[in-house]
Tab-separated table of C-alpha atoms in Angstrom:
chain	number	residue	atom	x	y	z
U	1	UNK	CA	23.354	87.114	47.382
U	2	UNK	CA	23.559	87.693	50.913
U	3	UNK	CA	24.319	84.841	53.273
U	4	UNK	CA	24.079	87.194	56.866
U	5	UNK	CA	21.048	88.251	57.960
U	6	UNK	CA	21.720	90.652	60.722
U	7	UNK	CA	18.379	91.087	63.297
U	8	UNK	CA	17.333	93.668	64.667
U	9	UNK	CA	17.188	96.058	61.528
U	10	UNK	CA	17.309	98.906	63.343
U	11	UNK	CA	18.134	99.276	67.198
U	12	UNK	CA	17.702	102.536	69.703
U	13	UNK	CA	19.090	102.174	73.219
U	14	UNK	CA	19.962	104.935	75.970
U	15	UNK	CA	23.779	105.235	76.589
U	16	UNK	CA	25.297	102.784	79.002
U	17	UNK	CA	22.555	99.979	78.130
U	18	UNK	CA	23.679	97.081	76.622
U	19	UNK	CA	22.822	96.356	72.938
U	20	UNK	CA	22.708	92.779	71.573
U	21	UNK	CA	22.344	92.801	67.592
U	22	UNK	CA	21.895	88.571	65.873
U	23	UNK	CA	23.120	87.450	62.959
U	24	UNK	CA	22.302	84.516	60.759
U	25	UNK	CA	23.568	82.483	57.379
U	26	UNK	CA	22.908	79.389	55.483
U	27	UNK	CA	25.761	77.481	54.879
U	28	UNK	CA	28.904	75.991	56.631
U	29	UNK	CA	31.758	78.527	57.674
U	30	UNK	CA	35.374	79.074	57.906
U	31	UNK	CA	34.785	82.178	60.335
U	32	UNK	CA	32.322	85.236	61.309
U	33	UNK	CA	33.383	88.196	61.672
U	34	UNK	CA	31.699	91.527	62.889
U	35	UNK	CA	32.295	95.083	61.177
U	36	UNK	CA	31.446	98.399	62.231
U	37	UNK	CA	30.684	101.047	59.631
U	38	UNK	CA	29.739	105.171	60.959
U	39	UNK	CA	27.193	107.011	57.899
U	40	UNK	CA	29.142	106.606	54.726
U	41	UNK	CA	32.614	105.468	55.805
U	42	UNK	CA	34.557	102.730	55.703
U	43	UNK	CA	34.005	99.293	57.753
U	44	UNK	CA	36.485	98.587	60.897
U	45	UNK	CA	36.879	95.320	61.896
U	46	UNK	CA	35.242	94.456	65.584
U	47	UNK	CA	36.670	90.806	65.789
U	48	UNK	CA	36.545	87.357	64.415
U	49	UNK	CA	35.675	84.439	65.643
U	50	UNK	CA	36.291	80.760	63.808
U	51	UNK	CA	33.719	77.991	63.132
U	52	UNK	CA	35.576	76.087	66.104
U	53	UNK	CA	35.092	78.724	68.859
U	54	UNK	CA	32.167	79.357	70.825
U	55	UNK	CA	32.552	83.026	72.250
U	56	UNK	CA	35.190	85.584	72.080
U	57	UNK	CA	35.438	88.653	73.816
U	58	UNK	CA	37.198	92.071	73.224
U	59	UNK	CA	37.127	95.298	75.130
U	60	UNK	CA	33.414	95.747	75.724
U	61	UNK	CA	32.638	93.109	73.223
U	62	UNK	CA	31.465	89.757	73.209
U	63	UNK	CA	30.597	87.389	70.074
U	64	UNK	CA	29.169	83.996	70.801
U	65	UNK	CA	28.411	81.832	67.583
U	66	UNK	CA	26.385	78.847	67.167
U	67	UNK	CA	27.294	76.628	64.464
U	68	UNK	CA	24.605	74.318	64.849
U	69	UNK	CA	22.214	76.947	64.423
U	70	UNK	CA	24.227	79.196	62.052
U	71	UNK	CA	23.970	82.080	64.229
U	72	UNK	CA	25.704	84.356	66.001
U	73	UNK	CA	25.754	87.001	68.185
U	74	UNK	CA	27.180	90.525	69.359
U	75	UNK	CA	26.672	92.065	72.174
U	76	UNK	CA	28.483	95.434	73.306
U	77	UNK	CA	28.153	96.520	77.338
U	78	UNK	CA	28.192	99.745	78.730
U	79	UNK	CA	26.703	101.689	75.023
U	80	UNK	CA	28.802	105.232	74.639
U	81	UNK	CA	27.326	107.611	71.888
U	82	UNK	CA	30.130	106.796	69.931
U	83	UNK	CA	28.798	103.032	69.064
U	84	UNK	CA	26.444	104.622	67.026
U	85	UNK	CA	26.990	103.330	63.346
U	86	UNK	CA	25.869	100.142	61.387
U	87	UNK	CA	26.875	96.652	62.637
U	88	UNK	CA	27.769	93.915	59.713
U	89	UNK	CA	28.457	90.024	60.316
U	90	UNK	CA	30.239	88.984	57.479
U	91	UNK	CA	31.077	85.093	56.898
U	92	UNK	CA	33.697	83.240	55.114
U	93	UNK	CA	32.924	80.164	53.165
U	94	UNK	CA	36.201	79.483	51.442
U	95	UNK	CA	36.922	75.599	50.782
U	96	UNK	CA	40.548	74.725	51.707
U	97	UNK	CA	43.243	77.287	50.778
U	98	UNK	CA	40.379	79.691	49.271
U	99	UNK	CA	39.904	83.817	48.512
U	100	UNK	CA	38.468	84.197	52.124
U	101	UNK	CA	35.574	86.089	50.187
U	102	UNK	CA	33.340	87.770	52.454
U	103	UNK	CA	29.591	87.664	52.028
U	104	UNK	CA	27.881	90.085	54.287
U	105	UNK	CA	24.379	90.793	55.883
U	106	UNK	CA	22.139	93.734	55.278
U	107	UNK	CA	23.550	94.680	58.583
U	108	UNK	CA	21.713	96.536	61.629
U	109	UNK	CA	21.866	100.277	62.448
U	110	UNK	CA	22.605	100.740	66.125
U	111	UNK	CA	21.313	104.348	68.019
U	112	UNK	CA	22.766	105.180	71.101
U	113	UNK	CA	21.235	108.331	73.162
U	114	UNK	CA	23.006	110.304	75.056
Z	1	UNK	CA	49.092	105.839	57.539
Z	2	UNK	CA	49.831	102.340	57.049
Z	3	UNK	CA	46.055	101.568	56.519
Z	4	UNK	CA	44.316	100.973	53.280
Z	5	UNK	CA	44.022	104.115	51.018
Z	6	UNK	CA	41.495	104.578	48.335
Z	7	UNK	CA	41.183	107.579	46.042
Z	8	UNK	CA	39.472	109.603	45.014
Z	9	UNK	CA	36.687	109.453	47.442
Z	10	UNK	CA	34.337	110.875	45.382
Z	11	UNK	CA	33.405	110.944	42.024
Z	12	UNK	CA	30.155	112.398	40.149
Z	13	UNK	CA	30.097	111.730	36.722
Z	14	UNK	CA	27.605	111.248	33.589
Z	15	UNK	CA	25.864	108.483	32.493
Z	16	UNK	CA	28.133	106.764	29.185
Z	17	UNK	CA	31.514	107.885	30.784
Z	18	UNK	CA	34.028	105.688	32.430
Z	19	UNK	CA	35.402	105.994	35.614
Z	20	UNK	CA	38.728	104.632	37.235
Z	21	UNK	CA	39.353	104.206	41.180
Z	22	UNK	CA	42.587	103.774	42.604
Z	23	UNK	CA	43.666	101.256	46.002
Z	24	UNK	CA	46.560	101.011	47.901
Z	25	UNK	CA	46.610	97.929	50.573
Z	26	UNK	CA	48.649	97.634	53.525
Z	27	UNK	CA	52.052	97.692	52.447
Z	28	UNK	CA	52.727	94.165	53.304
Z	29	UNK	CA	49.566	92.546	52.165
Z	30	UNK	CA	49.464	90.642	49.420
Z	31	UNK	CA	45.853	90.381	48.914
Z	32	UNK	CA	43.646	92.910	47.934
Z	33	UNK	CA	39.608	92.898	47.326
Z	34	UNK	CA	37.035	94.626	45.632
Z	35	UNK	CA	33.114	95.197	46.859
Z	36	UNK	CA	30.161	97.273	45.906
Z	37	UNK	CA	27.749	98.800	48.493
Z	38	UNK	CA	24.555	100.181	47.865
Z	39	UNK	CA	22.418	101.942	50.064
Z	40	UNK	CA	20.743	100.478	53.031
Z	41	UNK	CA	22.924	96.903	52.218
Z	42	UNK	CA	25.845	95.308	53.415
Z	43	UNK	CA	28.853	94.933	51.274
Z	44	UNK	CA	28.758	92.627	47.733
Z	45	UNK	CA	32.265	90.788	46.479
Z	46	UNK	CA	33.163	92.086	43.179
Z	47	UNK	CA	36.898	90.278	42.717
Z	48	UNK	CA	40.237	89.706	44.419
Z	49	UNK	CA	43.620	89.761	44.017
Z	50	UNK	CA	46.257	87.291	45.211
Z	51	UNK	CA	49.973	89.702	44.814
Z	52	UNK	CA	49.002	90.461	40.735
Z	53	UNK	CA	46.814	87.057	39.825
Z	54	UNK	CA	43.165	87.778	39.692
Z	55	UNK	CA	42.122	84.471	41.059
Z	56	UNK	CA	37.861	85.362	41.567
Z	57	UNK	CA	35.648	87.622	39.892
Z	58	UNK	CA	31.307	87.413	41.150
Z	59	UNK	CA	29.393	87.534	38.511
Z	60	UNK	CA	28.258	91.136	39.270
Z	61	UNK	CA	31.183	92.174	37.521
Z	62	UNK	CA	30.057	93.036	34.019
Z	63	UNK	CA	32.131	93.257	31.129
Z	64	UNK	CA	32.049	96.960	31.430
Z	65	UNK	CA	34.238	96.425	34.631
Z	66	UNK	CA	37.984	95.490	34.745
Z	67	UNK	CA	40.080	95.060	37.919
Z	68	UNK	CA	43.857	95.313	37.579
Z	69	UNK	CA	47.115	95.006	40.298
Z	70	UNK	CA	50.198	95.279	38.911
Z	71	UNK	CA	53.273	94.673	40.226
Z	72	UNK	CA	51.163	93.136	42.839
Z	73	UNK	CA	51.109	96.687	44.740
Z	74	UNK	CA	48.104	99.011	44.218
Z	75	UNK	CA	44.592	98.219	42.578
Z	76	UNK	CA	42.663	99.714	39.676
Z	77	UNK	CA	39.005	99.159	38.846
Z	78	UNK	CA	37.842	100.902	35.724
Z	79	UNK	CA	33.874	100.969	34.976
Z	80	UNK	CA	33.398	101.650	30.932
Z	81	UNK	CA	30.085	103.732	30.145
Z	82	UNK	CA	28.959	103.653	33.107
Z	83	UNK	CA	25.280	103.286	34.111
Z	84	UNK	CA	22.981	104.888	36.914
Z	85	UNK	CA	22.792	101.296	38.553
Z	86	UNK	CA	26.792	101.544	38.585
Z	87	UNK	CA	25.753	104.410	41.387
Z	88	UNK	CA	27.431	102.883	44.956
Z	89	UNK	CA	30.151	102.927	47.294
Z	90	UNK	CA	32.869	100.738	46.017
Z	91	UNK	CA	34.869	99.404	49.148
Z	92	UNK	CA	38.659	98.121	49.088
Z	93	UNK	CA	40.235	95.717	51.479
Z	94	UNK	CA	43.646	93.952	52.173
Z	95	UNK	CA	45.055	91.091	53.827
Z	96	UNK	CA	48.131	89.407	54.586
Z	97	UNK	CA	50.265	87.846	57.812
Z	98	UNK	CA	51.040	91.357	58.869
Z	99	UNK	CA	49.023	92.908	60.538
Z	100	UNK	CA	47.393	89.328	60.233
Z	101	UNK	CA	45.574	86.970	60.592
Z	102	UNK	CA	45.522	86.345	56.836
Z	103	UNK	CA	41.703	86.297	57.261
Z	104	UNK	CA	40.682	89.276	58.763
Z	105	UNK	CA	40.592	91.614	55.790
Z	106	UNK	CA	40.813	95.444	56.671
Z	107	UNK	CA	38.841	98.128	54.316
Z	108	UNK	CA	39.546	100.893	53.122
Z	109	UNK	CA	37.109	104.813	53.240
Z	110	UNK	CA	35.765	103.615	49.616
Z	111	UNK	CA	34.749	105.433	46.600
Z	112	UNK	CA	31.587	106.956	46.624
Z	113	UNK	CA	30.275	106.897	42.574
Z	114	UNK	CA	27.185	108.751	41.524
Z	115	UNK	CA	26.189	108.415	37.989
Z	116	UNK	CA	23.846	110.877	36.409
């Protein structure tokens, strides 16, 4: 089952806009982290941020999470073509020492236009 | 390359055969994970590794799959007569302390299946 839900589904912006993509789950956390995936690769980790932190930033990214709303969110400034590919929050549940299994959203498919 | 390998990266075969993938981790990691991804979803936790000890398996893996490390190095995952529903992109990760943090798991190109 899927714990993220990633919103919006499906995002379009003009190059150099900012896009903002949400993310939700059900249950308590370890950590979120955000993955990038371009058409049939491989995911590349963004960043993570842990259930104790509020916002985190990197390069032109910024994840805030919310733990008492289980959400969180990314936002990337200054869109370049490139950024085009599917976003995916992924959380970790683990109790204790656990697996660090990841359980990830349906995740949401960013357009930028040149 | 010192990231995580996977071969081959694609593999078309027919519907009763079995198939085996291959993953190599990040040299120094000592875990290593398995998903499935289907089209249009995000990524599915099959099993993991800690060095050679299989210590979780979801309950998406059938008995038609098997996951082996030995030695603790590289990963196998065999599907036995496989089925068109077997058809995905079957994602490998690591982890370790280096390149760390010992939760941020890095993937690997995956295995693209298609069963016909």
């Amino acid at each position: 089952s899927q714990q993220g839900e990633e919103d919006p589904q499906a995002l379009s912006i003009q190059e150099g806009e900012n896009a903002t993509m949400n993310c939700s789950y059900k249950t308590s956390i370890n950590n979120l982290q955000w993955y990038r995936q371009n058409s049939g690769r491989g995911l590349v980790h963004l960043i993570l941020i842990r259930s104790n932190e509020r916002e985190k930033h990197s390069g032109r990214l910024r994840v805030t999470l919310d733990t008492s709303k289980k959400s969180s969110s990314l936002l990337i400034t200054a869109s370049r073509a490139a950024d085009t590919a599917s976003y995916f929050c992924a959380t970790d549940a683990s109790a204790g020492a656990g697996s660090y299994q990841l359980t990830f959203g349906k995740g949401t498919k960013l357009s930028v236009i040149p | 390359d010192t990231g995580v390998s996977q071969n081959p990266r694609h593999k078309i075969t027919k519907r009763g055969q079995n198939v085996t993938f291959r993953c190599d981790p990040i040299s120094e990691h000592n875990r290593l994970y398995w998903y499935r991804q289907t089209l249009g979803q995000g990524p599915e936790f099959l099993t993991y590794f800690q060095n050679e000890a299989q210590l979780e398996k979801s309950r998406l893996l059938s008995d038609r799959f098997s996951a082996e490390r030995p030695k603790g190095s590289f990963s196998t995952l065999e599907i036995q007569r496989t089925e068109q529903g077997d058809s995905a992109m079957y994602l490998c990760a690591s982890s370790g302390t280096r390149p760390g943090p010992l939760d941020t798991q890095y993937f690997g190109p995956g295995t693209r299946l298609t069963v016909l």
